PDB file of C-alpha atoms in Angstrom:
ATOM      1  CA  ILE Q   1      17.211   8.332  -0.942  1.00 94.00           C
ATOM      2  CA  GLN Q   2      19.739  10.629  -2.503  1.00 96.00           C
ATOM      3  CA  GLY Q   3      19.395   8.753  -5.718  1.00 97.00           C
ATOM      4  CA  LEU Q   4      15.675   9.006  -5.584  1.00 97.00           C
ATOM      5  CA  ILE Q   5      15.753  12.824  -5.260  1.00 97.00           C
ATOM      6  CA  LYS Q   6      18.548  13.280  -7.778  1.00 98.00           C
ATOM      7  CA  SER Q   7      16.529  11.247 -10.273  1.00 98.00           C
ATOM      8  CA  HIS Q   8      13.263  13.112  -9.759  1.00 98.00           C
ATOM      9  CA  PRO Q   9      14.240  16.511  -8.570  1.00 98.00           C
ATOM     10  CA  ASP Q  10      10.913  17.965  -9.939  1.00 97.00           C
ATOM     11  CA  VAL Q  11       8.971  15.673  -7.543  1.00 98.00           C
ATOM     12  CA  TYR Q  12      11.068  15.001  -4.336  1.00 98.00           C
ATOM     13  CA  ALA Q  13      13.185  17.002  -1.939  1.00 98.00           C
ATOM     14  CA  PHE Q  14      14.842  16.586   1.536  1.00 98.00           C
ATOM     15  CA  ALA Q  15      12.979  18.374   4.346  1.00 98.00           C
ATOM     16  CA  LYS Q  16      15.161  21.065   5.468  1.00 96.00           C
ATOM     17  CA  ASP Q  17      15.096  20.068   9.134  1.00 97.00           C
ATOM     18  CA  ASN Q  18      15.490  16.228   8.702  1.00 96.00           C
ATOM     19  CA  LYS Q  19      17.394  14.179   6.019  1.00 95.00           C
ATOM     20  CA  ARG Q  20      15.135  11.241   6.758  1.00 97.00           C
ATOM     21  CA  VAL Q  21      11.982  13.065   5.642  1.00 98.00           C
ATOM     22  CA  ILE Q  22      10.975  13.417   1.910  1.00 98.00           C
ATOM     23  CA  THR Q  23       8.711  16.258   0.803  1.00 98.00           C
ATOM     24  CA  ARG Q  24       7.337  17.511  -2.433  1.00 98.00           C
ATOM     25  CA  ALA Q  25       9.732  19.541  -4.443  1.00 98.00           C
ATOM     26  CA  LYS Q  26       7.133  22.362  -4.446  1.00 97.00           C
ATOM     27  CA  LYS Q  27       5.225  22.564  -1.336  1.00 96.00           C
ATOM     28  CA  ALA Q  28       1.368  22.593  -1.531  1.00 95.00           C
ATOM     29  CA  SER Q  29      -0.813  25.363   0.038  1.00 93.00           C
ATOM     30  CA  ASN Q  30      -4.088  25.701   1.690  1.00 94.00           C
ATOM     31  CA  LYS Q  31      -5.032  21.922   1.688  1.00 98.00           C
ATOM     32  CA  VAL Q  32      -5.112  19.033   4.079  1.00 98.00           C
ATOM     33  CA  GLY Q  33      -1.745  17.536   4.278  1.00 98.00           C
ATOM     34  CA  VAL Q  34      -1.365  13.803   3.752  1.00 98.00           C
ATOM     35  CA  VAL Q  35       1.674  12.078   5.292  1.00 98.00           C
ATOM     36  CA  SER Q  36       3.015   8.513   5.690  1.00 98.00           C
ATOM     37  CA  GLY Q  37       6.048   6.776   6.927  1.00 98.00           C
ATOM     38  CA  GLY Q  38       7.604   3.480   7.440  1.00 97.00           C
ATOM     39  CA  GLY Q  39      10.655   1.230   7.053  1.00 96.00           C
ATOM     40  CA  SER Q  40      12.898   1.162   3.906  1.00 96.00           C
ATOM     41  CA  GLY Q  41      13.042  -2.000   1.689  1.00 95.00           C
ATOM     42  CA  HIS Q  42       9.563  -1.570   0.159  1.00 96.00           C
ATOM     43  CA  LEU Q  43      10.165   0.921  -2.597  1.00 97.00           C
ATOM     44  CA  PRO Q  44       8.021   2.466  -4.005  1.00 98.00           C
ATOM     45  CA  VAL Q  45       6.363   2.287  -0.671  1.00 97.00           C
ATOM     46  CA  PHE Q  46       6.580   4.473   1.238  1.00 97.00           C
ATOM     47  CA  THR Q  47       8.720   7.361  -0.105  1.00 97.00           C
ATOM     48  CA  GLY Q  48       8.010   6.870  -3.790  1.00 98.00           C
ATOM     49  CA  TYR Q  49       4.340   8.131  -3.337  1.00 98.00           C
ATOM     50  CA  VAL Q  50       5.203  11.590  -2.250  1.00 98.00           C
ATOM     51  CA  GLY Q  51       3.931  13.958  -4.953  1.00 98.00           C
ATOM     52  CA  LYS Q  52       1.110  16.159  -6.033  1.00 97.00           C
ATOM     53  CA  GLY Q  53      -2.109  14.386  -5.666  1.00 98.00           C
ATOM     54  CA  ILE Q  54      -0.693  11.725  -3.339  1.00 98.00           C
ATOM     55  CA  LEU Q  55       1.535  12.274  -0.237  1.00 98.00           C
ATOM     56  CA  ASP Q  56       2.938  15.639   0.922  1.00 98.00           C
ATOM     57  CA  ALA Q  57       5.673  14.231   3.033  1.00 98.00           C
ATOM     58  CA  CYS Q  58       7.028  10.817   4.259  1.00 98.00           C
ATOM     59  CA  ALA Q  59       9.367   9.755   7.101  1.00 98.00           C
ATOM     60  CA  VAL Q  60      11.866   7.102   5.985  1.00 97.00           C
ATOM     61  CA  GLY Q  61      12.992   4.491   8.442  1.00 96.00           C
ATOM     62  CA  SER Q  62      15.873   2.003   8.156  1.00 95.00           C
ATOM     63  CA  VAL Q  63      15.333  -1.277   6.263  1.00 93.00           C
ATOM     64  CA  PHE Q  64      12.173  -3.001   7.756  1.00 93.00           C
ATOM     65  CA  ALA Q  65      12.231  -0.493  10.674  1.00 94.00           C
ATOM     66  CA  SER Q  66       9.906   2.306  11.777  1.00 97.00           C
ATOM     67  CA  PRO Q  67      10.947   5.808  11.479  1.00 98.00           C
ATOM     68  CA  SER Q  68      11.698   7.531  14.856  1.00 98.00           C
ATOM     69  CA  VAL Q  69       9.206   9.882  16.504  1.00 98.00           C
ATOM     70  CA  ASP Q  70      11.175  12.906  15.645  1.00 98.00           C
ATOM     71  CA  GLN Q  71      11.262  11.911  11.900  1.00 98.00           C
ATOM     72  CA  ILE Q  72       7.697  11.348  11.869  1.00 98.00           C
ATOM     73  CA  ALA Q  73       6.872  14.570  13.639  1.00 98.00           C
ATOM     74  CA  SER Q  74       9.074  16.466  11.078  1.00 98.00           C
ATOM     75  CA  ALA Q  75       7.147  14.694   8.243  1.00 98.00           C
ATOM     76  CA  ILE Q  76       3.907  15.990   9.771  1.00 98.00           C
ATOM     77  CA  ARG Q  77       5.345  19.563  10.184  1.00 98.00           C
ATOM     78  CA  ASN Q  78       6.556  19.628   6.519  1.00 98.00           C
ATOM     79  CA  GLY Q  79       3.258  18.125   5.401  1.00 98.00           C
ATOM     80  CA  ASP Q  80       1.173  20.641   7.143  1.00 98.00           C
ATOM     81  CA  ASN Q  81      -0.368  23.345   4.933  1.00 96.00           C
ATOM     82  CA  GLY Q  82      -2.509  24.971   7.684  1.00 96.00           C
ATOM     83  CA  ASN Q  83      -5.586  22.825   7.521  1.00 97.00           C
ATOM     84  CA  GLY Q  84      -4.334  19.783   9.480  1.00 98.00           C
ATOM     85  CA  VAL Q  85      -2.550  16.434   8.510  1.00 98.00           C
ATOM     86  CA  LEU Q  86      -4.071  13.029   7.750  1.00 98.00           C
ATOM     87  CA  CYS Q  87      -1.471  10.358   8.702  1.00 98.00           C
ATOM     88  CA  ILE Q  88      -1.696   7.002   6.725  1.00 98.00           C
ATOM     89  CA  LEU Q  89       0.267   4.045   7.907  1.00 98.00           C
ATOM     90  CA  GLY Q  90       0.451   0.349   7.892  1.00 96.00           C
ATOM     91  CA  ASN Q  91      -0.785  -1.700  10.809  1.00 96.00           C
ATOM     92  CA  TYR Q  92       2.652  -2.510  12.387  1.00 95.00           C
ATOM     93  CA  GLY Q  93       3.449  -1.984  16.139  1.00 94.00           C
ATOM     94  CA  GLY Q  94       6.441   0.303  15.902  1.00 95.00           C
ATOM     95  CA  ASP Q  95       4.826   2.454  13.162  1.00 97.00           C
ATOM     96  CA  VAL Q  96       1.577   2.850  15.115  1.00 98.00           C
ATOM     97  CA  MET Q  97       3.313   3.670  18.422  1.00 98.00           C
ATOM     98  CA  ASN Q  98       5.668   6.142  16.903  1.00 98.00           C
ATOM     99  CA  PHE Q  99       2.970   7.973  14.942  1.00 98.00           C
ATOM    100  CA  GLU Q 100       0.798   8.178  18.010  1.00 98.00           C
ATOM    101  CA  MET Q 101       3.530   9.923  19.836  1.00 98.00           C
ATOM    102  CA  ALA Q 102       4.406  12.117  17.074  1.00 98.00           C
ATOM    103  CA  CYS Q 103       0.863  13.315  16.650  1.00 98.00           C
ATOM    104  CA  GLU Q 104       0.772  14.117  20.355  1.00 98.00           C
ATOM    105  CA  ILE Q 105       3.962  16.268  19.923  1.00 98.00           C
ATOM    106  CA  VAL Q 106       2.606  18.199  16.953  1.00 98.00           C
ATOM    107  CA  ALA Q 107      -0.835  18.656  18.593  1.00 98.00           C
ATOM    108  CA  SER Q 108       1.113  20.687  21.311  1.00 98.00           C
ATOM    109  CA  GLU Q 109       2.237  22.872  18.433  1.00 98.00           C
ATOM    110  CA  GLY Q 110      -1.258  23.603  17.118  1.00 98.00           C
ATOM    111  CA  ILE Q 111      -1.180  20.892  14.324  1.00 98.00           C
ATOM    112  CA  LYS Q 112      -4.337  18.853  14.078  1.00 98.00           C
ATOM    113  CA  THR Q 113      -4.072  15.283  12.870  1.00 98.00           C
ATOM    114  CA  LYS Q 114      -6.196  12.309  12.088  1.00 98.00           C
ATOM    115  CA  THR Q 115      -4.890   8.791  11.440  1.00 98.00           C
ATOM    116  CA  ILE Q 116      -5.860   5.899   9.043  1.00 98.00           C
ATOM    117  CA  ILE Q 117      -4.192   2.532   9.846  1.00 98.00           C
ATOM    118  CA  VAL Q 118      -4.287   0.497   6.766  1.00 98.00           C
ATOM    119  CA  ALA Q 119      -5.292  -3.122   7.421  1.00 96.00           C
ATOM    120  CA  ASP Q 120      -5.794  -4.922   4.029  1.00 97.00           C
ATOM    121  CA  ASP Q 121      -3.852  -8.239   4.492  1.00 97.00           C
ATOM    122  CA  ILE Q 122      -6.453 -10.938   4.853  1.00 96.00           C
ATOM    123  CA  ALA Q 123      -3.861 -13.517   5.810  1.00 95.00           C
ATOM    124  CA  SER Q 124      -2.841 -11.865   9.089  1.00 94.00           C
ATOM    125  CA  ALA Q 125      -6.302 -11.931  10.882  1.00 94.00           C
ATOM    126  CA  LYS Q 126      -9.936 -13.161  10.338  1.00 93.00           C
ATOM    127  CA  ASN Q 127     -12.492 -10.802   8.984  1.00 91.00           C
ATOM    128  CA  GLU Q 128     -14.142 -10.314  12.300  1.00 92.00           C
ATOM    129  CA  GLU Q 129     -10.783  -9.109  13.717  1.00 94.00           C
ATOM    130  CA  LYS Q 130     -10.026  -6.887  10.609  1.00 91.00           C
ATOM    131  CA  LEU Q 131      -8.430  -4.197  12.663  1.00 91.00           C
ATOM    132  CA  LYS Q 132      -5.519  -6.569  13.401  1.00 94.00           C
ATOM    133  CA  ARG Q 133      -4.696  -7.080   9.910  1.00 95.00           C
ATOM    134  CA  ARG Q 134      -1.392  -5.906   8.529  1.00 95.00           C
ATOM    135  CA  GLY Q 135      -1.193  -3.097   5.889  1.00 95.00           C
ATOM    136  CA  ILE Q 136       0.402  -4.024   2.684  1.00 96.00           C
ATOM    137  CA  ALA Q 137      -0.018  -3.171  -0.936  1.00 97.00           C
ATOM    138  CA  GLY Q 138      -3.536  -1.875  -0.429  1.00 97.00           C
ATOM    139  CA  MET Q 139      -2.271   1.209   1.414  1.00 97.00           C
ATOM    140  CA  ILE Q 140      -1.185   2.610  -1.994  1.00 98.00           C
ATOM    141  CA  PHE Q 141      -4.904   2.887  -3.053  1.00 98.00           C
ATOM    142  CA  VAL Q 142      -5.550   4.731   0.321  1.00 98.00           C
ATOM    143  CA  PHE Q 143      -2.591   7.064  -0.314  1.00 98.00           C
ATOM    144  CA  LYS Q 144      -3.839   7.894  -3.727  1.00 98.00           C
ATOM    145  CA  ILE Q 145      -7.650   8.420  -2.779  1.00 98.00           C
ATOM    146  CA  ALA Q 146      -6.714  10.380   0.390  1.00 98.00           C
ATOM    147  CA  GLY Q 147      -4.217  12.524  -1.678  1.00 98.00           C
ATOM    148  CA  ALA Q 148      -6.831  13.204  -4.446  1.00 98.00           C
ATOM    149  CA  ALA Q 149      -9.527  14.265  -1.859  1.00 98.00           C
ATOM    150  CA  ALA Q 150      -7.057  16.659  -0.296  1.00 98.00           C
ATOM    151  CA  GLU Q 151      -5.915  18.065  -3.538  1.00 98.00           C
ATOM    152  CA  ALA Q 152      -9.707  18.744  -4.247  1.00 98.00           C
ATOM    153  CA  ASN Q 153      -9.522  20.898  -1.145  1.00 97.00           C
ATOM    154  CA  LEU Q 154     -12.009  18.834   0.828  1.00 98.00           C
ATOM    155  CA  SER Q 155     -12.024  19.274   4.581  1.00 98.00           C
ATOM    156  CA  MET Q 156     -10.058  17.121   6.998  1.00 98.00           C
ATOM    157  CA  ASP Q 157     -13.345  15.302   7.975  1.00 98.00           C
ATOM    158  CA  GLU Q 158     -14.092  14.622   4.316  1.00 98.00           C
ATOM    159  CA  VAL Q 159     -10.590  13.352   3.479  1.00 98.00           C
ATOM    160  CA  PHE Q 160     -10.494  11.264   6.515  1.00 98.00           C
ATOM    161  CA  LYS Q 161     -13.944   9.647   5.566  1.00 98.00           C
ATOM    162  CA  ILE Q 162     -13.149   8.869   2.035  1.00 98.00           C
ATOM    163  CA  ALA Q 163      -9.681   7.369   3.141  1.00 98.00           C
ATOM    164  CA  ALA Q 164     -11.554   5.229   5.690  1.00 98.00           C
ATOM    165  CA  ASP Q 165     -14.025   4.152   3.124  1.00 98.00           C
ATOM    166  CA  ALA Q 166     -11.195   3.064   0.793  1.00 98.00           C
ATOM    167  CA  ASN Q 167      -9.476   1.204   3.619  1.00 97.00           C
ATOM    168  CA  ASN Q 168     -12.679  -0.644   4.447  1.00 96.00           C
ATOM    169  CA  ASN Q 169     -13.040  -1.768   0.854  1.00 97.00           C
ATOM    170  CA  ILE Q 170      -9.682  -3.220   0.219  1.00 98.00           C
ATOM    171  CA  ARG Q 171      -8.368  -6.798   0.397  1.00 98.00           C
ATOM    172  CA  THR Q 172      -4.976  -8.172  -0.279  1.00 98.00           C
ATOM    173  CA  LEU Q 173      -3.539 -11.677  -0.338  1.00 97.00           C
ATOM    174  CA  GLY Q 174       0.006 -12.483  -1.359  1.00 95.00           C
ATOM    175  CA  VAL Q 175       2.301 -15.506  -1.791  1.00 96.00           C
ATOM    176  CA  ALA Q 176       6.095 -15.739  -1.321  1.00 94.00           C
ATOM    177  CA  VAL Q 177       8.222 -17.912  -3.608  1.00 93.00           C
ATOM    178  CA  SER Q 178      11.767 -16.942  -2.008  1.00 91.00           C
ATOM    179  CA  PRO Q 179      12.935 -14.992   1.020  1.00 87.00           C
ATOM    180  CA  CYS Q 180      14.778 -11.657   1.003  1.00 88.00           C
ATOM    181  CA  THR Q 181      18.033 -10.839   2.671  1.00 86.00           C
ATOM    182  CA  LEU Q 182      18.413  -7.960   5.013  1.00 84.00           C
ATOM    183  CA  PRO Q 183      21.687  -6.009   4.383  1.00 84.00           C
ATOM    184  CA  GLU Q 184      22.630  -5.763   8.035  1.00 79.00           C
ATOM    185  CA  ALA Q 185      21.863  -9.267   8.819  1.00 81.00           C
ATOM    186  CA  GLY Q 186      23.345 -10.921   5.804  1.00 83.00           C
ATOM    187  CA  LYS Q 187      21.016 -13.963   5.727  1.00 82.00           C
ATOM    188  CA  PRO Q 188      17.470 -14.668   4.526  1.00 84.00           C
ATOM    189  CA  THR Q 189      14.433 -13.559   6.574  1.00 79.00           C
ATOM    190  CA  PHE Q 190      13.097 -17.020   6.467  1.00 80.00           C
ATOM    191  CA  GLU Q 191      13.581 -20.466   4.811  1.00 84.00           C
ATOM    192  CA  LEU Q 192      11.615 -21.780   1.913  1.00 87.00           C
ATOM    193  CA  SER Q 193      12.643 -24.723  -0.289  1.00 90.00           C
ATOM    194  CA  ASN Q 194      13.075 -24.389  -3.910  1.00 89.00           C
ATOM    195  CA  ASP Q 195       9.722 -26.294  -4.598  1.00 93.00           C
ATOM    196  CA  GLU Q 196       7.605 -24.605  -1.883  1.00 94.00           C
ATOM    197  CA  ILE Q 197       5.497 -21.498  -1.638  1.00 94.00           C
ATOM    198  CA  GLU Q 198       3.947 -19.724   1.328  1.00 92.00           C
ATOM    199  CA  ILE Q 199       0.403 -18.189   0.969  1.00 94.00           C
ATOM    200  CA  GLY Q 200      -0.094 -15.073   3.060  1.00 92.00           C
ATOM    201  CA  MET Q 201       3.569 -14.387   3.859  1.00 85.00           C
ATOM    202  CA  GLY Q 202       4.065 -10.924   5.245  1.00 83.00           C
ATOM    203  CA  ILE Q 203       6.344  -8.448   3.666  1.00 84.00           C
ATOM    204  CA  HIS Q 204       8.855  -8.755   6.370  1.00 84.00           C
ATOM    205  CA  GLY Q 205       8.781 -12.495   6.484  1.00 78.00           C
ATOM    206  CA  GLU Q 206       5.848 -12.823   8.907  1.00 82.00           C
ATOM    207  CA  PRO Q 207       4.169 -16.379   8.811  1.00 79.00           C
ATOM    208  CA  GLY Q 208       1.460 -16.887   6.229  1.00 86.00           C
ATOM    209  CA  ILE Q 209      -1.620 -19.103   6.317  1.00 91.00           C
ATOM    210  CA  LYS Q 210      -0.288 -22.208   4.713  1.00 91.00           C
ATOM    211  CA  ARG Q 211       2.877 -23.552   3.015  1.00 93.00           C
ATOM    212  CA  GLU Q 212       2.619 -25.858   0.021  1.00 94.00           C
ATOM    213  CA  LYS Q 213       4.206 -27.080  -3.038  1.00 95.00           C
ATOM    214  CA  LEU Q 214       4.864 -24.958  -6.043  1.00 94.00           C
ATOM    215  CA  ARG Q 215       2.290 -25.350  -8.688  1.00 93.00           C
ATOM    216  CA  LYS Q 216       0.970 -23.844 -11.948  1.00 95.00           C
ATOM    217  CA  ALA Q 217      -0.041 -20.144 -11.861  1.00 96.00           C
ATOM    218  CA  ASP Q 218      -3.545 -20.647 -12.852  1.00 97.00           C
ATOM    219  CA  LEU Q 219      -4.331 -23.195  -9.986  1.00 97.00           C
ATOM    220  CA  LEU Q 220      -2.589 -20.814  -7.410  1.00 97.00           C
ATOM    221  CA  VAL Q 221      -4.501 -17.713  -8.611  1.00 98.00           C
ATOM    222  CA  ASP Q 222      -7.805 -19.655  -8.507  1.00 98.00           C
ATOM    223  CA  ASP Q 223      -7.181 -20.417  -4.776  1.00 96.00           C
ATOM    224  CA  LEU Q 224      -6.070 -16.847  -3.963  1.00 97.00           C
ATOM    225  CA  CYS Q 225      -9.142 -15.406  -5.576  1.00 97.00           C
ATOM    226  CA  LYS Q 226     -11.408 -17.854  -3.740  1.00 96.00           C
ATOM    227  CA  ILE Q 227      -9.905 -16.811  -0.456  1.00 96.00           C
ATOM    228  CA  ILE Q 228     -10.259 -13.041  -1.332  1.00 97.00           C
ATOM    229  CA  LEU Q 229     -13.837 -13.392  -2.427  1.00 96.00           C
ATOM    230  CA  ASP Q 230     -14.804 -15.517   0.392  1.00 95.00           C
ATOM    231  CA  ASP Q 231     -13.514 -12.738   2.747  1.00 95.00           C
ATOM    232  CA  PHE Q 232     -14.801  -9.819   0.662  1.00 93.00           C
ATOM    233  CA  LYS Q 233     -18.342 -11.003  -0.225  1.00 88.00           C
ATOM    234  CA  LEU Q 234     -18.429  -9.201  -3.512  1.00 93.00           C
ATOM    235  CA  SER Q 235     -21.718  -9.499  -5.440  1.00 90.00           C
ATOM    236  CA  ASP Q 236     -22.879  -9.587  -9.123  1.00 90.00           C
ATOM    237  CA  LYS Q 237     -22.231  -6.169 -10.788  1.00 87.00           C
ATOM    238  CA  ASP Q 238     -19.808  -4.835  -8.275  1.00 95.00           C
ATOM    239  CA  LYS Q 239     -17.107  -2.741  -9.784  1.00 97.00           C
ATOM    240  CA  VAL Q 240     -13.373  -3.088  -8.659  1.00 98.00           C
ATOM    241  CA  THR Q 241      -9.989  -2.320  -9.488  1.00 98.00           C
ATOM    242  CA  ILE Q 242      -7.130  -4.708  -9.126  1.00 98.00           C
ATOM    243  CA  MET Q 243      -3.418  -4.590  -8.358  1.00 98.00           C
ATOM    244  CA  ILE Q 244      -1.160  -7.356  -9.328  1.00 98.00           C
ATOM    245  CA  ASN Q 245       2.000  -6.512  -7.457  1.00 98.00           C
ATOM    246  CA  SER Q 246       5.492  -8.011  -7.550  1.00 98.00           C
ATOM    247  CA  LEU Q 247       7.189  -8.302  -4.008  1.00 96.00           C
ATOM    248  CA  GLY Q 248      10.565  -7.531  -5.716  1.00 95.00           C
ATOM    249  CA  ALA Q 249      11.921 -10.257  -7.899  1.00 95.00           C
ATOM    250  CA  THR Q 250       8.960 -11.563  -9.768  1.00 96.00           C
ATOM    251  CA  PRO Q 251       8.970 -10.333 -13.410  1.00 97.00           C
ATOM    252  CA  LEU Q 252       6.158  -8.617 -15.384  1.00 98.00           C
ATOM    253  CA  GLU Q 253       5.815 -11.806 -17.645  1.00 98.00           C
ATOM    254  CA  GLU Q 254       4.670 -13.725 -14.554  1.00 97.00           C
ATOM    255  CA  LEU Q 255       2.441 -10.935 -13.210  1.00 98.00           C
ATOM    256  CA  TYR Q 256       0.594 -10.786 -16.402  1.00 98.00           C
ATOM    257  CA  ILE Q 257      -0.123 -14.564 -16.360  1.00 98.00           C
ATOM    258  CA  VAL Q 258      -1.604 -13.829 -12.840  1.00 98.00           C
ATOM    259  CA  SER Q 259      -3.512 -10.882 -14.167  1.00 98.00           C
ATOM    260  CA  LYS Q 260      -5.109 -12.888 -17.014  1.00 98.00           C
ATOM    261  CA  ARG Q 261      -6.329 -15.639 -14.474  1.00 98.00           C
ATOM    262  CA  VAL Q 262      -7.741 -13.023 -12.040  1.00 98.00           C
ATOM    263  CA  HIS Q 263      -9.760 -11.447 -14.796  1.00 98.00           C
ATOM    264  CA  GLU Q 264     -11.098 -14.855 -15.744  1.00 98.00           C
ATOM    265  CA  ASN Q 265     -12.137 -15.554 -12.040  1.00 97.00           C
ATOM    266  CA  PHE Q 266     -13.926 -12.206 -11.589  1.00 97.00           C
ATOM    267  CA  SER Q 267     -15.474 -12.393 -15.062  1.00 96.00           C
ATOM    268  CA  LYS Q 268     -17.112 -15.539 -14.106  1.00 96.00           C
ATOM    269  CA  LEU Q 269     -18.886 -13.800 -11.246  1.00 95.00           C
ATOM    270  CA  ASN Q 270     -19.854 -10.715 -13.293  1.00 96.00           C
ATOM    271  CA  ILE Q 271     -17.697  -8.547 -11.196  1.00 97.00           C
ATOM    272  CA  GLU Q 272     -16.472  -5.777 -13.394  1.00 97.00           C
ATOM    273  CA  ILE Q 273     -12.712  -4.838 -13.220  1.00 98.00           C
ATOM    274  CA  ILE Q 274     -12.540  -1.126 -14.069  1.00 97.00           C
ATOM    275  CA  LYS Q 275      -8.815  -1.047 -14.197  1.00 97.00           C
ATOM    276  CA  THR Q 276      -5.719  -3.225 -13.583  1.00 98.00           C
ATOM    277  CA  TYR Q 277      -2.480  -2.155 -12.170  1.00 98.00           C
ATOM    278  CA  VAL Q 278       0.509  -4.513 -12.795  1.00 98.00           C
ATOM    279  CA  GLY Q 279       4.040  -3.972 -11.570  1.00 98.00           C
ATOM    280  CA  ARG Q 280       6.196  -3.242  -8.573  1.00 97.00           C
ATOM    281  CA  TYR Q 281       4.066  -1.156  -6.263  1.00 98.00           C
ATOM    282  CA  ALA Q 282       4.962  -2.418  -2.658  1.00 97.00           C
ATOM    283  CA  THR Q 283       8.084  -4.774  -2.554  1.00 96.00           C
ATOM    284  CA  SER Q 284      10.136  -6.594   0.101  1.00 94.00           C
ATOM    285  CA  MET Q 285      13.726  -6.158  -1.099  1.00 93.00           C
ATOM    286  CA  GLU Q 286      14.388  -8.974  -3.563  1.00 93.00           C
ATOM    287  CA  MET Q 287      11.815 -11.313  -2.439  1.00 93.00           C
ATOM    288  CA  ALA Q 288      10.204 -13.450  -5.153  1.00 94.00           C
ATOM    289  CA  GLY Q 289       6.347 -13.562  -5.050  1.00 95.00           C
ATOM    290  CA  MET Q 290       3.292 -11.451  -5.730  1.00 97.00           C
ATOM    291  CA  SER Q 291       0.202 -10.071  -4.223  1.00 97.00           C
ATOM    292  CA  ILE Q 292      -3.425  -9.469  -5.524  1.00 98.00           C
ATOM    293  CA  THR Q 293      -5.159  -6.341  -4.212  1.00 98.00           C
ATOM    294  CA  VAL Q 294      -8.865  -5.699  -4.823  1.00 98.00           C
ATOM    295  CA  LEU Q 295     -10.566  -2.250  -4.115  1.00 98.00           C
ATOM    296  CA  LYS Q 296     -14.295  -2.122  -4.371  1.00 98.00           C
ATOM    297  CA  LEU Q 297     -15.310   1.042  -5.978  1.00 98.00           C
ATOM    298  CA  ASP Q 298     -18.107   3.475  -5.637  1.00 97.00           C
ATOM    299  CA  ASP Q 299     -18.428   6.681  -7.786  1.00 97.00           C
ATOM    300  CA  ASN Q 300     -16.593   8.730  -5.156  1.00 97.00           C
ATOM    301  CA  LEU Q 301     -13.621   6.317  -4.737  1.00 98.00           C
ATOM    302  CA  LYS Q 302     -13.477   5.962  -8.441  1.00 98.00           C
ATOM    303  CA  LYS Q 303     -13.304   9.678  -8.991  1.00 98.00           C
ATOM    304  CA  MET Q 304     -10.517  10.155  -6.567  1.00 98.00           C
ATOM    305  CA  LEU Q 305      -8.523   7.088  -7.668  1.00 98.00           C
ATOM    306  CA  PHE Q 306      -8.461   8.173 -11.246  1.00 97.00           C
ATOM    307  CA  SER Q 307      -7.772  11.746 -10.659  1.00 97.00           C
ATOM    308  CA  GLN Q 308      -4.466  13.281 -11.938  1.00 96.00           C
ATOM    309  CA  ASN Q 309      -1.383  13.273  -9.915  1.00 97.00           C
ATOM    310  CA  GLU Q 310       2.355  13.824 -10.404  1.00 96.00           C
ATOM    311  CA  CYS Q 311       4.550  10.872  -9.120  1.00 97.00           C
ATOM    312  CA  PRO Q 312       7.083   8.570 -10.867  1.00 97.00           C
ATOM    313  CA  PHE Q 313       5.531   5.405  -9.492  1.00 97.00           C
ATOM    314  CA  TRP Q 314       1.726   5.942 -10.094  1.00 96.00           C
ATOM    315  CA  ILE Q 315       0.371   6.517 -13.456  1.00 89.00           C
ATOM    316  CA  ASN Q 316      -3.437   6.331 -14.170  1.00 82.00           C
TER     317      ASN Q 316
END
């Protein structure tokens, strides 16, 4: 965390009351605050997305562990600019519980909050149980869109609505090729043979939907796209943006092979990809693997997604 702030002192700062809370280097004023928080080990998620046009503050937990209630409450206080705070978090039990309690604490202090629980991982629950899905790389699109809406001085209700629209129009599916190792545990989070992959593996090592033999990237991407499109029900002429995300160890060369095949799959269906983001956006320590995130765009979501921001990890 110290290295992050020293490297980008024009963007990030420690909260004065809590060294596990990161704020903008220059506090915003007279806008809805947008705050997140979660475990370490996923950079740039969560902390890296603090910055003008995205998050106002972020609570930082230990590796793969939720921030405490006090840390989250501090992030909300520091992210408050007098017009309430929208909290955006992944759908994980500890995060949800601690944010709920923190919101109750700050409510007694006069700070109004609303909450978006991101649930984009289609491997973790069926479509009819979407609210049970985990939040993974898709939450970055929600950060960006909510942050842009807040920066445009929209009301709390308007910022909440557009963030909820984004959340409802995102699907993500990933594949793990190797596990990561937690520093404190000193052993892999799960076991996977050298010739195996797991489709739908969670970013903490949660089980996926199937384990199979390693195969060519094009064949794998075809399967992933089919699962995403079957779940999403996109139609001819829909417009989307795509994120091809490394889980940590997968290099750009392999991600661009994936990106090429994703474009070919969507082009066959006349679904227009407006923009593609390729890189490390939501990681799991040194896990090898990648995820594909699809955001269906309308004019409003597109405007907010492509608005300007100041953040080292998000360039439009």
